[in-house]
Short mmCIF file of C-alpha atoms and ligand atoms in Angstrom, two decimals:
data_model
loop_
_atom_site.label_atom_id
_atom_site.label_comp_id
_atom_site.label_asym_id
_atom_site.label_seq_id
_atom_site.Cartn_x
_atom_site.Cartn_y
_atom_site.Cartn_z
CA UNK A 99 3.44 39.76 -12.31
CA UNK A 100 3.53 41.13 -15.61
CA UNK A 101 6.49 40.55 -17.90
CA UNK A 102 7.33 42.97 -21.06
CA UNK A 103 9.33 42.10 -24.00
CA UNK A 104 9.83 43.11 -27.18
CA UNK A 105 10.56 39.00 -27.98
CA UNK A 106 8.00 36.98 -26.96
CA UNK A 107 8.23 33.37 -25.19
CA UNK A 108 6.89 31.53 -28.16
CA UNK A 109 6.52 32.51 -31.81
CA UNK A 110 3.45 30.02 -33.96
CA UNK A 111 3.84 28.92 -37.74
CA UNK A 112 1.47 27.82 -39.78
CA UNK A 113 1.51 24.05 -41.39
CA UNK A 114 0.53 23.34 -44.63
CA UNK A 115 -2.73 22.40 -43.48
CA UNK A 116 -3.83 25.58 -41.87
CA UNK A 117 -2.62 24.56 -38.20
CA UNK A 118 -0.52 26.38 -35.88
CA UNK A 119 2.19 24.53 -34.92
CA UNK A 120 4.20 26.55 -31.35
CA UNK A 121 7.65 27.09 -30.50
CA UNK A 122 10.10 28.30 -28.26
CA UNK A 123 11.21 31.98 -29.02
CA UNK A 124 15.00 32.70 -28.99
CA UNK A 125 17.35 34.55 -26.97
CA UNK A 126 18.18 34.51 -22.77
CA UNK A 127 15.51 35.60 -21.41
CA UNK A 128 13.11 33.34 -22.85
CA UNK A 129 15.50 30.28 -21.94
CA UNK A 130 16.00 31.95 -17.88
CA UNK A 131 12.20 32.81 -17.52
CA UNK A 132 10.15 31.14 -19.72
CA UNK A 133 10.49 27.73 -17.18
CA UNK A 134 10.37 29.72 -14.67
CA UNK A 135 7.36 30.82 -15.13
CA UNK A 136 5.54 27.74 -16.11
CA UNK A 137 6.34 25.94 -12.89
CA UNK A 138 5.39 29.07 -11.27
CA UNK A 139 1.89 28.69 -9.01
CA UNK A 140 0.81 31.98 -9.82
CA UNK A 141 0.85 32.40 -13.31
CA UNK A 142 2.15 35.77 -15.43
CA UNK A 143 1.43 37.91 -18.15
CA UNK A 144 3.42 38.33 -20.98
CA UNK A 145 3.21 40.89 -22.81
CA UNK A 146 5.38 40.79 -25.78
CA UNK A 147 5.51 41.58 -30.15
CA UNK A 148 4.12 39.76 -32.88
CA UNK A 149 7.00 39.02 -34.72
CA UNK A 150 5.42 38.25 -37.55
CA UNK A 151 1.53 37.58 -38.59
CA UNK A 152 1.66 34.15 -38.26
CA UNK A 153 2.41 34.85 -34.28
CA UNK A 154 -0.73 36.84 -33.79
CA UNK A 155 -3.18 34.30 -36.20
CA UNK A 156 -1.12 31.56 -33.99
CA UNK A 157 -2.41 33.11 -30.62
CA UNK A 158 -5.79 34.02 -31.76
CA UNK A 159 -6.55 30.51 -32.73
CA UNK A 160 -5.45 28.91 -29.44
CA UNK A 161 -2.12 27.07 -30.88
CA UNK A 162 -0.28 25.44 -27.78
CA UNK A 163 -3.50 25.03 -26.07
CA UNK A 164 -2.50 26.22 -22.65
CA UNK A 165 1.70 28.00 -22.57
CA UNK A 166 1.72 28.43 -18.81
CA UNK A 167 1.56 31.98 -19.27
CA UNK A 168 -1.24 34.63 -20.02
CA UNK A 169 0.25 35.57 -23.57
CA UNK A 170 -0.46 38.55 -25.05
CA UNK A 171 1.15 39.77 -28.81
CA UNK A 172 0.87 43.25 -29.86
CA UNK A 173 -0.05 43.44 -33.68
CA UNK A 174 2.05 46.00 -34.75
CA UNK A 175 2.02 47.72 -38.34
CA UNK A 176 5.10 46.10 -40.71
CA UNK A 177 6.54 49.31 -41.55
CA UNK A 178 6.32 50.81 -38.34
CA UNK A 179 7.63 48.24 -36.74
CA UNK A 180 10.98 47.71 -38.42
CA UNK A 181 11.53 51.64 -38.22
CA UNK A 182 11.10 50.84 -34.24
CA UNK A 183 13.14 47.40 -35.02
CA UNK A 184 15.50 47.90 -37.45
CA UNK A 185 16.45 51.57 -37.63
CA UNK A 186 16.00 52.36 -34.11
CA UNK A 187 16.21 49.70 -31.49
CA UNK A 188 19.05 47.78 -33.34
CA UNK A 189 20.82 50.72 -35.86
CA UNK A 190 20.87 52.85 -33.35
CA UNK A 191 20.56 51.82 -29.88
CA UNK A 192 22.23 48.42 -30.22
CA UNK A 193 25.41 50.18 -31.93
CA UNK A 194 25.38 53.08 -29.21
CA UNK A 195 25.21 50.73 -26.34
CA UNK A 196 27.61 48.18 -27.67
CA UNK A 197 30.36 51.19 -28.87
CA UNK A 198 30.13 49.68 -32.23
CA UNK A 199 29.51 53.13 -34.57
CA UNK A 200 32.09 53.52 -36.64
CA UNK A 201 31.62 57.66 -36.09
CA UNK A 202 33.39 58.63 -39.08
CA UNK A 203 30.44 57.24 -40.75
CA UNK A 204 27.95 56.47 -38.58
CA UNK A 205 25.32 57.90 -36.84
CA UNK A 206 23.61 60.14 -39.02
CA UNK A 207 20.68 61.23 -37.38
CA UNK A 208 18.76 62.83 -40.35
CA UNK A 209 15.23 62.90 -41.46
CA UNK A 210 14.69 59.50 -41.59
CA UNK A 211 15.99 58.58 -38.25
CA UNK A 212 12.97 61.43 -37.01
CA UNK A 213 10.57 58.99 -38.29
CA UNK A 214 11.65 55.95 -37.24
CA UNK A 215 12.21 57.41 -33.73
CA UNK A 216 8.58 58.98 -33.91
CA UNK A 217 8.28 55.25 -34.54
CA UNK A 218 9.84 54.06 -31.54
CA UNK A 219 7.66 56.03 -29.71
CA UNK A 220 4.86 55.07 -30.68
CA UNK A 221 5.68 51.41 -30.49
CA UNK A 222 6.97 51.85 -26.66
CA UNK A 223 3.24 53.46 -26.37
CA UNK A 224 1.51 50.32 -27.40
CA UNK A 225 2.80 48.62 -25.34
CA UNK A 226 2.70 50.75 -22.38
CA UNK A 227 -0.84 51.32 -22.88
CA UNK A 228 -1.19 47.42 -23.39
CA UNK A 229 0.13 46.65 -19.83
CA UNK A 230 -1.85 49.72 -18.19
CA UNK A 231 -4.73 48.07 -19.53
CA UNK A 232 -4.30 44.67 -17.91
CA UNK A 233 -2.39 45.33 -14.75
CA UNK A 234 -4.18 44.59 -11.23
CA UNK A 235 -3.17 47.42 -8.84
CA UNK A 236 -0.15 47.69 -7.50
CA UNK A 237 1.02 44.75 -9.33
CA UNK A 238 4.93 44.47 -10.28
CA UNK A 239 6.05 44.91 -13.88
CA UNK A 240 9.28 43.74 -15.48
CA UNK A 241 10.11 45.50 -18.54
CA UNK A 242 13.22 44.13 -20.78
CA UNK A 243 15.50 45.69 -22.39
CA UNK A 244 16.55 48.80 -25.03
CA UNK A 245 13.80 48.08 -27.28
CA UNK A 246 11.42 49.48 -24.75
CA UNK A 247 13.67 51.89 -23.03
CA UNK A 248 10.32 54.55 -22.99
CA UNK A 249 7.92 52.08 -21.13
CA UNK A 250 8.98 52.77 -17.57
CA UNK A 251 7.91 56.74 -18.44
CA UNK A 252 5.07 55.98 -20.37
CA UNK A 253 3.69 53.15 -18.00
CA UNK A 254 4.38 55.49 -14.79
CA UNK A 255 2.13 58.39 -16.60
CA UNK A 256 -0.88 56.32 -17.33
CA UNK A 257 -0.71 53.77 -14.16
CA UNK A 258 1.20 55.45 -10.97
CA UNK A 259 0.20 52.29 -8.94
CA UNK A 260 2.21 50.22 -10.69
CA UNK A 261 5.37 48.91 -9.62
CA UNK A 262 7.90 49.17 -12.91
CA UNK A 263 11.32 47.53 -13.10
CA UNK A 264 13.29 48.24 -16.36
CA UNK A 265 16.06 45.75 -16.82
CA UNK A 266 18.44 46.18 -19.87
CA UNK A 267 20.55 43.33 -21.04
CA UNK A 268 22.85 44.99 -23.00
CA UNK A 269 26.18 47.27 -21.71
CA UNK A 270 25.03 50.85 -21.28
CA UNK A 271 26.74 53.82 -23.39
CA UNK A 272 29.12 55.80 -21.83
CA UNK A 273 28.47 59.66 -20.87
CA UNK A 274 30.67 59.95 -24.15
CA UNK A 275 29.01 57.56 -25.99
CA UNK A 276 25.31 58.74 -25.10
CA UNK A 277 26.26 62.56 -26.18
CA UNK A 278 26.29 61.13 -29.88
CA UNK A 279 22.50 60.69 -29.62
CA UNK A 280 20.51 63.69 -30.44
CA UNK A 281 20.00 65.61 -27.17
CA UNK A 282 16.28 65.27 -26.74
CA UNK A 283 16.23 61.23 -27.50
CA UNK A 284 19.28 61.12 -24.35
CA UNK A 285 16.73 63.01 -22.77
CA UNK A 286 13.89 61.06 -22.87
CA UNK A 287 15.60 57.54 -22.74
CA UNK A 288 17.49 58.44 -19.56
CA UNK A 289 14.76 60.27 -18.02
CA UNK A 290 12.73 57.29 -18.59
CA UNK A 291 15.25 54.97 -16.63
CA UNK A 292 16.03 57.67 -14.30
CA UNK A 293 12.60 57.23 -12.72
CA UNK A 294 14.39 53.57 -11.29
CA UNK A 295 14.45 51.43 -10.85
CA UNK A 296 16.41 50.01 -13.41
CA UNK A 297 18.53 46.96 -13.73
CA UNK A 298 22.02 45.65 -15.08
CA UNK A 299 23.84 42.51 -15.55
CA UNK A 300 26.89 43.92 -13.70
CA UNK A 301 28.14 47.16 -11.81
CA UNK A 302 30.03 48.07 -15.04
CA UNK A 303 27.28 48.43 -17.19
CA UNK A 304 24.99 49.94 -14.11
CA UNK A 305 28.38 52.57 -13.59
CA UNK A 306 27.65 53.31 -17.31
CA UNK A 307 24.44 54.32 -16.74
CA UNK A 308 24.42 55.99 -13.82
CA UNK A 309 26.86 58.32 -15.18
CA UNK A 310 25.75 58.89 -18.74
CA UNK A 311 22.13 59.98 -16.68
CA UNK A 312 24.13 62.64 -14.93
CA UNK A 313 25.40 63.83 -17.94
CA UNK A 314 22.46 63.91 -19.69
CA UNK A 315 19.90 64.64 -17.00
CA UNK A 316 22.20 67.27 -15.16
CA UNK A 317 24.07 67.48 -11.25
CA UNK A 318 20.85 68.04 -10.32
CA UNK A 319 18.09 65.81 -11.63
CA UNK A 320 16.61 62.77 -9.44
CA UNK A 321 18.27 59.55 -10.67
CA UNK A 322 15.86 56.80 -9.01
CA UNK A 323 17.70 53.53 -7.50
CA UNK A 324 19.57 51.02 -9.88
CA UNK A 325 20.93 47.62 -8.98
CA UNK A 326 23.01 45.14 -10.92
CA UNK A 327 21.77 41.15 -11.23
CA UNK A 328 23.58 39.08 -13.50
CA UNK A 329 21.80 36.29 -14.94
CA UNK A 330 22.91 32.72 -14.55
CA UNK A 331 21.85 29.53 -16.50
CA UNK A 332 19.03 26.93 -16.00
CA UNK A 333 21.33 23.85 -15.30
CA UNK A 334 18.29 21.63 -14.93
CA UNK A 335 17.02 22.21 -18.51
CA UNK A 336 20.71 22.12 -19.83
CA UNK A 337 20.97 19.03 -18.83
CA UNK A 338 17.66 17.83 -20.33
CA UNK A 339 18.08 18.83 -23.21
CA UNK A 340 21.74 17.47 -22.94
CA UNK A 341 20.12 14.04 -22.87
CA UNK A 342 17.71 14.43 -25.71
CA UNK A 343 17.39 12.34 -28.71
CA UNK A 344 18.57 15.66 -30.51
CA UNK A 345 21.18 16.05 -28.56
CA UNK A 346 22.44 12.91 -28.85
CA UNK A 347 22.10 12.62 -32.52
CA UNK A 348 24.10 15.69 -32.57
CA UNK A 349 26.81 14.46 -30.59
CA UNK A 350 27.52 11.32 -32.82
CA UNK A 351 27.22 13.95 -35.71
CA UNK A 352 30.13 16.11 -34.52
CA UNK A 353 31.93 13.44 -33.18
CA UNK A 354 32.73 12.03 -37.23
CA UNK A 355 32.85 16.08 -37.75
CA UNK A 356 35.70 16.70 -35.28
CA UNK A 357 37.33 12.95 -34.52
CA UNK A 358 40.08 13.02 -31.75
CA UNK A 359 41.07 16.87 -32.77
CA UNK A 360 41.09 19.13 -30.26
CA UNK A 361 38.32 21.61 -30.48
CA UNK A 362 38.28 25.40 -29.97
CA UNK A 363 34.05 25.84 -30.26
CA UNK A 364 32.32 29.23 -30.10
CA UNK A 365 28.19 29.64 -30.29
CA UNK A 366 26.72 33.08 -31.12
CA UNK A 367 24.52 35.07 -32.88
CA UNK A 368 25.96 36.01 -36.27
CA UNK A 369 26.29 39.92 -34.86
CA UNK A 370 29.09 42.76 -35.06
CA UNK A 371 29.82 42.87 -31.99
CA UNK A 372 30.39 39.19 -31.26
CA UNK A 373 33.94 39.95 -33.12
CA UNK A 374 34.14 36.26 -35.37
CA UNK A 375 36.37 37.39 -37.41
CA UNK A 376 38.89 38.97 -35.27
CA UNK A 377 38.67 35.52 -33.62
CA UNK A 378 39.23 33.65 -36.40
CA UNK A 379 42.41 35.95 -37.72
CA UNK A 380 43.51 34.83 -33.67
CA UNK A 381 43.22 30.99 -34.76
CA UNK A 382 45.23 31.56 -38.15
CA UNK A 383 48.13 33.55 -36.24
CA UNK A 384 47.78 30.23 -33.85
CA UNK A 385 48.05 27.93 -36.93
CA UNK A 386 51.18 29.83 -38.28
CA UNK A 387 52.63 30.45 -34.57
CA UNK A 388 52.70 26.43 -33.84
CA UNK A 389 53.05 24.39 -36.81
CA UNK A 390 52.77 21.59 -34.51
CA UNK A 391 49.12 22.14 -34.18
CA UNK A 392 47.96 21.61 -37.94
CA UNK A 393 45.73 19.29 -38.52
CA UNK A 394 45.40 18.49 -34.49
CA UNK A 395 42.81 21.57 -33.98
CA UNK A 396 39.66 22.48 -35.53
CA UNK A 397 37.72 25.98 -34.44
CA UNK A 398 33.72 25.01 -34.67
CA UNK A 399 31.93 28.25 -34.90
CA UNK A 400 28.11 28.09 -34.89
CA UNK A 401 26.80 30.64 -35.81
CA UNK A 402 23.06 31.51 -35.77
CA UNK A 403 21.33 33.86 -38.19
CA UNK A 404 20.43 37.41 -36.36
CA UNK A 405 18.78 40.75 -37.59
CA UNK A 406 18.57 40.34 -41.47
CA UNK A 407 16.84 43.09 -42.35
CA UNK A 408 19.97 45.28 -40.90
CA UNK A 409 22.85 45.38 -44.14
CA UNK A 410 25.26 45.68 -41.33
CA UNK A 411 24.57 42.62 -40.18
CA UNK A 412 24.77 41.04 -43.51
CA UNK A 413 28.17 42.78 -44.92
CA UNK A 414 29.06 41.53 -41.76
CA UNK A 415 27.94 37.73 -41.94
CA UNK A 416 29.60 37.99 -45.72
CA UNK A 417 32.95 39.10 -43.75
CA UNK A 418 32.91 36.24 -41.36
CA UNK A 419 32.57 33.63 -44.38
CA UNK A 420 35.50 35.33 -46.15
CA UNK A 421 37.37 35.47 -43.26
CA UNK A 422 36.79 31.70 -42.86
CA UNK A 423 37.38 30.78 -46.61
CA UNK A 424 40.76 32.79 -46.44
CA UNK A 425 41.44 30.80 -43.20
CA UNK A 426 41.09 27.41 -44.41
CA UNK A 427 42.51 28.06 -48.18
CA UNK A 428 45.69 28.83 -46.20
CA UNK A 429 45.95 25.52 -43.86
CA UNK A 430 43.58 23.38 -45.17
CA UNK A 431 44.63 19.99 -45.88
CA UNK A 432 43.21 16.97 -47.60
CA UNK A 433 41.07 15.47 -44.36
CA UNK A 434 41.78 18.79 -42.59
CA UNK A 435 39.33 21.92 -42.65
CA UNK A 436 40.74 24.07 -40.11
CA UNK A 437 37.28 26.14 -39.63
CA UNK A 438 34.21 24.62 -39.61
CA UNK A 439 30.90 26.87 -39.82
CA UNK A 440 27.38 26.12 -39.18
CA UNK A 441 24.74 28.38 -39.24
CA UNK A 442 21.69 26.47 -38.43
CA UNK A 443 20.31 27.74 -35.47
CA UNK A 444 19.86 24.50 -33.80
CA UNK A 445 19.57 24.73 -29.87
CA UNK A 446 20.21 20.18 -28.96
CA UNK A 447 23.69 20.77 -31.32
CA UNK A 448 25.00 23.94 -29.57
CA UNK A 449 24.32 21.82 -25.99
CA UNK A 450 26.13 18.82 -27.79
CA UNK A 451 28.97 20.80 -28.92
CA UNK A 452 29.07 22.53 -25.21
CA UNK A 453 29.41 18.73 -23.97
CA UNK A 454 32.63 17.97 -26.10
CA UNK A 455 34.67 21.45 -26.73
CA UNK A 456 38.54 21.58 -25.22
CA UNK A 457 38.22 25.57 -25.57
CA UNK A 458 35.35 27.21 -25.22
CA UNK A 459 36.15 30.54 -27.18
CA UNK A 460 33.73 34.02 -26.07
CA UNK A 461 35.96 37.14 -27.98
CA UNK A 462 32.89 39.79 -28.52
CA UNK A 463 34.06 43.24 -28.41
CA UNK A 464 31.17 43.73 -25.79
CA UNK A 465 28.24 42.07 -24.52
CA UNK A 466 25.98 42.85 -21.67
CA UNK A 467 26.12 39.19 -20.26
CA UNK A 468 27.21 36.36 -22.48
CA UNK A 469 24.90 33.60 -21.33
CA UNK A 470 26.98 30.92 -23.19
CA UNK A 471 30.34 31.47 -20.83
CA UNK A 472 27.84 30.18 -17.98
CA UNK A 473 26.42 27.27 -19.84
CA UNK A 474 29.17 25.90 -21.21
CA UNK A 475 31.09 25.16 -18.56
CA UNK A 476 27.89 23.70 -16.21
CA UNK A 477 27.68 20.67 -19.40
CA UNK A 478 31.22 20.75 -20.71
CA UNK A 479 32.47 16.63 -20.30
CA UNK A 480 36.20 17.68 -20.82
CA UNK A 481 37.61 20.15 -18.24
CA UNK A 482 37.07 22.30 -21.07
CA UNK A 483 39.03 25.83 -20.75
CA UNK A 484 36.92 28.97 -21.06
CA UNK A 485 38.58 31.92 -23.19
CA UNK A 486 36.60 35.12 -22.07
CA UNK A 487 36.50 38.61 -23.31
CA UNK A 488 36.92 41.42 -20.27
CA UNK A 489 34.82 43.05 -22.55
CA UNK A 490 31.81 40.47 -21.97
CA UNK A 491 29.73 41.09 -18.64
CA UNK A 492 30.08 37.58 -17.62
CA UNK A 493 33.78 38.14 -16.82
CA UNK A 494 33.41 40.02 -14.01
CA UNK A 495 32.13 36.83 -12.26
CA UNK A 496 33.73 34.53 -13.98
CA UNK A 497 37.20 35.81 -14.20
CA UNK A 498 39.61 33.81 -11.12
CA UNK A 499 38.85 30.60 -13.46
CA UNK A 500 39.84 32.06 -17.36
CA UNK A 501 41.73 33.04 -19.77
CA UNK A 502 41.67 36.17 -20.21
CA UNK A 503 41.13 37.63 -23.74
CA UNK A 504 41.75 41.35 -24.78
CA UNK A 505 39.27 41.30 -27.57
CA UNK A 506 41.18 43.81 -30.09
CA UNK A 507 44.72 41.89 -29.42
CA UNK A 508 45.15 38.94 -32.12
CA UNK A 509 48.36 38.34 -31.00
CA UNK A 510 47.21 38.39 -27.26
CA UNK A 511 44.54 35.87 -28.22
CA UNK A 512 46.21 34.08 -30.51
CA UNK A 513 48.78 33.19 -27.32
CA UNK A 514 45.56 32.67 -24.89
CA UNK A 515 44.61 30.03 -27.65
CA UNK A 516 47.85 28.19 -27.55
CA UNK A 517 47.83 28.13 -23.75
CA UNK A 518 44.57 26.56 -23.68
CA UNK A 519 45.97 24.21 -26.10
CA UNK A 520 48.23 23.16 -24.11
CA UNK A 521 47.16 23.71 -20.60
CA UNK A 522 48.74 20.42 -18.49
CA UNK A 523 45.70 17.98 -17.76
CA UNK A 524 45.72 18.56 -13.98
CA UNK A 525 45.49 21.80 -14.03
CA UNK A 526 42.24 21.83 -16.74
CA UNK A 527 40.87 20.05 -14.58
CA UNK A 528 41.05 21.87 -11.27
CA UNK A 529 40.24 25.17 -13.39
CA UNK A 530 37.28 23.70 -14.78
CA UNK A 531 35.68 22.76 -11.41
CA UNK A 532 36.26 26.14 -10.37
CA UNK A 533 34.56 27.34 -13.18
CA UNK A 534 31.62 25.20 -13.03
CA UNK A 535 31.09 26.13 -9.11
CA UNK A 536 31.42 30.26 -10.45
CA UNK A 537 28.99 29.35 -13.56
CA UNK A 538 26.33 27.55 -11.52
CA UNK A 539 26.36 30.64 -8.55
CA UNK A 540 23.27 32.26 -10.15
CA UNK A 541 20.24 30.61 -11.23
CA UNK A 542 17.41 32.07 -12.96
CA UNK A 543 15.09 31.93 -10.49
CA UNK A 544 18.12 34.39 -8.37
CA UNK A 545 17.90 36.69 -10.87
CA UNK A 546 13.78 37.41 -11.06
CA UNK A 547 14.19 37.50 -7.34
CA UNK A 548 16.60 40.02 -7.31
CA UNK A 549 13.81 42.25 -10.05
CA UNK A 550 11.43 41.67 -7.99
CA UNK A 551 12.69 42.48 -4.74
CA UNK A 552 13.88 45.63 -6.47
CA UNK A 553 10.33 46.59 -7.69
CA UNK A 554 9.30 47.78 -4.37
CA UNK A 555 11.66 50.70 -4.67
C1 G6P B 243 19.91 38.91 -26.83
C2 G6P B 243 20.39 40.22 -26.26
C3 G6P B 243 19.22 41.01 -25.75
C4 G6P B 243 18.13 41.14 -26.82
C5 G6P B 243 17.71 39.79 -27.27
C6 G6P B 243 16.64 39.78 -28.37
O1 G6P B 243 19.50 38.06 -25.81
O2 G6P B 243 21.32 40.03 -25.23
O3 G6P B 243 19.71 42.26 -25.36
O4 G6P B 243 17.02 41.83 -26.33
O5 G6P B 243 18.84 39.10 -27.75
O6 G6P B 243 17.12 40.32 -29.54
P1 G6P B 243 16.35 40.09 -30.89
O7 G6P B 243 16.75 41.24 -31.75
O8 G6P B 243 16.81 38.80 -31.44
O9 G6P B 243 14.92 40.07 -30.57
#
């Protein structure tokens, strides 16, 4: 089995003194398969992007000694590379997929954007040629995600044998949506999908797809099979890394942090589309709704650094600490800060935190899965309540057991919030195991199944 991703399973730095030291890359689908694959029997290849050219020196001088899987990173020229990145993958794709353009503004597909798709291209050729070069015959290929949308086309073209799955991890764009692009990139990335089979975390997003192809593609054209396989967390390594020295560390940490307060947590990337601040304008309209819970609730928001060479992404992370600042400036009291922010990307405190939240609080405007509503609930030690977007993917499963948030609403989420405050003991408690039994009902190893069953087709 071959796996392709843009992010790799490990990235290497360099010590002081020359030496490569290895660690885990981030994002889901290096948490769901990377384990997976190392207790595997047979192992993969992974096929994935130097990230930067520390992870290629790393590889080439044998750092980690042996990673369970066959790794291979694609050196890829800097300034290519963030056109396929930054301009493409993430401005463009990212945004289209998530309905995040702002279209009195934004796209502008000029001369520019021609490169950087050229760019794209190219980039989705590397590493189709990369895997065309390795593969056995016949063998099955996994290919993740928007940043490689071409692969499936390009791969088929060199190496027919092969059996290709594309699985994307984000929503898909709408027919409306997708008619923004330029009509000859539609073309090509649904054409590319088209040839199937291609994978979804739910029937939404797969819905999406299916109908922006026909749009794009025409009543007529072939549109190969599709399938939808959510992803579901890796309870066994929660929990391990639940009982970590880290971990625990944390937990006395945020323990002084929070004291006997109730706490409203959220853990994402720092991203548009995760919505913080429309969250946090939700907890101030809480604060001023119920005067009775000042200085009895804190909102923990940790936040981990994403995609800074996008200014989006930084006028945005600016916006969230504003948003914050204005937040606590108007509540704050003397051994009370209303909204505490970390942005440390620090994987044994976000499973500590997971282990001690009242609310668990998941707002984004969209989001192809939302891995976090899964975990959370599968370590939480306090019949925790979830608060879920119906925007998120995860909902669809998860819905019977939360609340329910309408991510544009403040005052609808403001409301959810004080519900979950004040949700009667008993009842936390019988939603929570409900919860747990829906977060646990995919694993992993369900989900690579369900791709590779599929690759057959
Ligand atoms: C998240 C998203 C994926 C994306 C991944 C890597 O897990 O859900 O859709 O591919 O992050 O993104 P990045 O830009 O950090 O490499």
């Amino acid at each position: 089995m071959i796996v392709v991703s843009h992010r790799g399973p490990y990235r290497f730095r360099r010590s002081e003194d020359g030496s490569f030291t290895v660690h885990r890359g981030a994002g889901g689908v290096v948490s769901a398969l990377g384990p997976l694959l190392l207790e595997s029997r047979h192992p993969a290849t992974w096929i994935a992007a130097a990230l930067s050219p520390e992870d290629a020196d790393g590889l080439d001088a044998g750092a980690g000694g042996d990673l369970g899987v066959d790794l291979r990173l694609l050196r890829i020229d800097p300034a290519l590379h963030r056109k396929h990145y930054d301009v493409v993958s993430n401005g463009v794709l990212w945004y289209l997929h998530h309905g995040i353009f702002d279209a009195v503004r934004r796209p502008r597909f000029d001369i520019r954007f021609r490169e950087a798709w050229d760019a794209y291209v190219t980039v989705n050729e590397a590493f189709a040629q990369a895997t065309a070069d390795v593969a056995a015959p016949a063998e099955v290929v996994l290919v993740q995600d928007y940043q490689l949308a071409l692969v499936p086309a390009l791969l088929r073209a060199r190496r027919p044998d092969l059996r290709v799955v594309h699985f994307t991890h984000t929503p898909f764009a709408t027919p409306d949506q997708i008619r923004m692009l330029p009509v000859d990139v539609a073309r090509s990335l649904c054409a590319s999908l088209a040839a199937g089979p291609a994978g979804f975390h739910t029937t939404r997003w797969e819905r999406a797809y299916r109908a922006s192809a026909r749009e794009v593609l025409g009543a007529d054209a072939a549109i190969g099979p599709s399938f939808a396989a959510s992803l579901g967390p890796d309870a066994g390594a929660l929990h391990e890394v639940a009982a970590s020295p880290e971990a625990r560390a944390a937990s006395g940490r945020l323990a002084d942090l929070v004291g006997d307060r109730l706490t409203i947590l959220r853990i994402d990337r720092m991203e548009p589309a995760k919505n913080v601040v429309r969250g946090f304008l939700a907890f101030d309209r809480l604060l001023e709704a119920r005067p009775g819970l000042r200085g009895r609730v804190v909102f923990l928001a940790l936040l981990y650094p994403s995609r800074q060479g996008l200014p989006e992404y930084l006028a945005y992370a600016a916006e969230v600490e504003q948003t914050a600042g204005r937040v606590n400036e108007r509540w704050a009291t003397r051994d009370w800060t209303p909204i505490l922010i970390d942005l440390e990307d620090d994987y044994a405190q976000s499973v500590a935190a997971m282990e001690r939240y009242d609310v668990l609080f998941v707002n984004p405007v969209k989001d192809g899965l939302n891995l976090v509503a899964k975990e959370g609930p599968l370590v939480n030690r306090r019949d925790g309540i979830l608060c879920l977007s119906r925007e998120a993917g995860a909902y669809d499963e998860l819905a019977p057991a939360v609340s329910m948030l309408q991510p544009f609403d403040i005052e609808q989420m403001a409301v959810a919030l004080d519900d979950a405050c004040s949700t009667p003991l008993d009842e936390r408690a019988e939603r929570a195991a409900r919860l747990r039994e829906l977060a646990a009902a995919r694993t992993p190893a369900d989900w690579l199944r369900d791709l590779v069953d599929h690759a057959g087709e």
